[in-house]
mmCIF file of C-alpha atoms in Angstrom:
data_model
loop_
_atom_site.group_PDB
_atom_site.id
_atom_site.type_symbol
_atom_site.label_atom_id
_atom_site.label_comp_id
_atom_site.label_asym_id
_atom_site.label_seq_id
_atom_site.Cartn_x
_atom_site.Cartn_y
_atom_site.Cartn_z
ATOM 1 C CA MET A 1 -0.278 -0.111 0.400
ATOM 2 C CA ARG A 2 1.232 3.567 -0.677
ATOM 3 C CA ILE A 3 0.739 6.184 2.711
ATOM 4 C CA HIS A 4 2.140 9.757 2.458
ATOM 5 C CA LEU A 5 4.817 10.219 4.748
ATOM 6 C CA ASN A 6 5.454 13.671 5.674
ATOM 7 C CA GLY A 7 4.641 14.589 2.549
ATOM 8 C CA GLU A 8 6.214 11.706 -0.017
ATOM 9 C CA PRO A 9 4.649 8.463 -0.713
ATOM 10 C CA TYR A 10 5.816 6.404 0.900
ATOM 11 C CA ASP A 11 4.972 1.865 0.062
ATOM 12 C CA LEU A 12 4.618 -0.334 2.952
ATOM 13 C CA ALA A 13 3.273 -4.014 3.534
ATOM 14 C CA ASP A 14 -0.427 -3.881 4.272
ATOM 15 C CA GLY A 15 -2.058 -4.576 7.203
ATOM 16 C CA GLN A 16 0.865 -2.151 8.814
ATOM 17 C CA THR A 17 0.076 -0.032 12.703
ATOM 18 C CA ILE A 18 2.479 2.941 13.407
ATOM 19 C CA ALA A 19 4.181 0.426 15.513
ATOM 20 C CA ASP A 20 5.790 -1.155 12.096
ATOM 21 C CA LEU A 21 6.666 2.052 9.898
ATOM 22 C CA LEU A 22 8.275 3.747 13.451
ATOM 23 C CA ALA A 23 9.959 0.665 13.565
ATOM 24 C CA ARG A 24 10.894 0.625 9.501
ATOM 25 C CA LEU A 25 12.158 3.657 10.119
ATOM 26 C CA ASP A 26 14.060 2.645 13.242
ATOM 27 C CA LEU A 27 12.506 5.572 15.701
ATOM 28 C CA ALA A 28 10.853 2.911 17.369
ATOM 29 C CA GLY A 29 11.387 3.955 21.243
ATOM 30 C CA ARG A 30 12.223 7.132 20.590
ATOM 31 C CA ARG A 31 9.904 10.338 20.831
ATOM 32 C CA VAL A 32 8.417 11.240 17.964
ATOM 33 C CA ALA A 33 5.153 12.695 18.027
ATOM 34 C CA VAL A 34 2.642 11.200 15.444
ATOM 35 C CA GLU A 35 -0.498 12.676 13.359
ATOM 36 C CA LEU A 36 -2.514 10.527 11.212
ATOM 37 C CA ASN A 37 -5.168 12.137 9.109
ATOM 38 C CA LEU A 38 -4.190 15.301 11.049
ATOM 39 C CA ASP A 39 -4.915 13.938 14.554
ATOM 40 C CA ILE A 40 -2.474 13.597 16.790
ATOM 41 C CA VAL A 41 -2.423 9.867 17.692
ATOM 42 C CA PRO A 42 -1.243 9.027 21.522
ATOM 43 C CA ARG A 43 2.219 6.826 21.736
ATOM 44 C CA SER A 44 -0.675 4.408 23.097
ATOM 45 C CA LEU A 45 -2.128 3.589 20.317
ATOM 46 C CA HIS A 46 0.137 2.621 18.033
ATOM 47 C CA ALA A 47 0.365 -1.027 18.013
ATOM 48 C CA ALA A 48 -3.287 -0.700 17.911
ATOM 49 C CA THR A 49 -4.453 1.949 14.676
ATOM 50 C CA ALA A 50 -3.810 0.205 11.356
ATOM 51 C CA LEU A 51 -2.518 1.883 8.267
ATOM 52 C CA ARG A 52 -4.091 2.363 5.348
ATOM 53 C CA GLU A 53 -3.643 2.765 1.529
ATOM 54 C CA GLY A 54 -3.260 7.104 1.299
ATOM 55 C CA ASP A 55 -3.279 7.429 5.362
ATOM 56 C CA ARG A 56 -0.945 10.570 5.720
ATOM 57 C CA VAL A 57 1.332 10.030 8.111
ATOM 58 C CA GLU A 58 3.904 13.155 9.657
ATOM 59 C CA VAL A 59 5.938 12.205 11.929
ATOM 60 C CA VAL A 60 7.929 14.565 14.258
ATOM 61 C CA HIS A 61 10.918 14.605 16.633
ATOM 62 C CA ALA A 62 10.009 15.688 19.890
ATOM 63 C CA ILE A 63 12.533 18.564 20.837
ATOM 64 C CA GLY A 64 13.440 19.562 24.805
ATOM 65 C CA GLY A 65 14.390 23.526 25.398
ATOM 66 C CA GLY A 66 14.410 25.615 27.666
#
């Protein structure tokens, strides 16, 4: 299937979750925010949130500041 990841086309196998995508991007366990079709997906739901053809995913690295 094809999704849009940070504005670019990205191919994934069917049935992948946000957690699968983050693992593939080597971002598992890192501090990132994930937006799926304009809605923020809480970290607790990453493994349960399946991606579908045409989904728009934005992954943003969390940066601490002071």
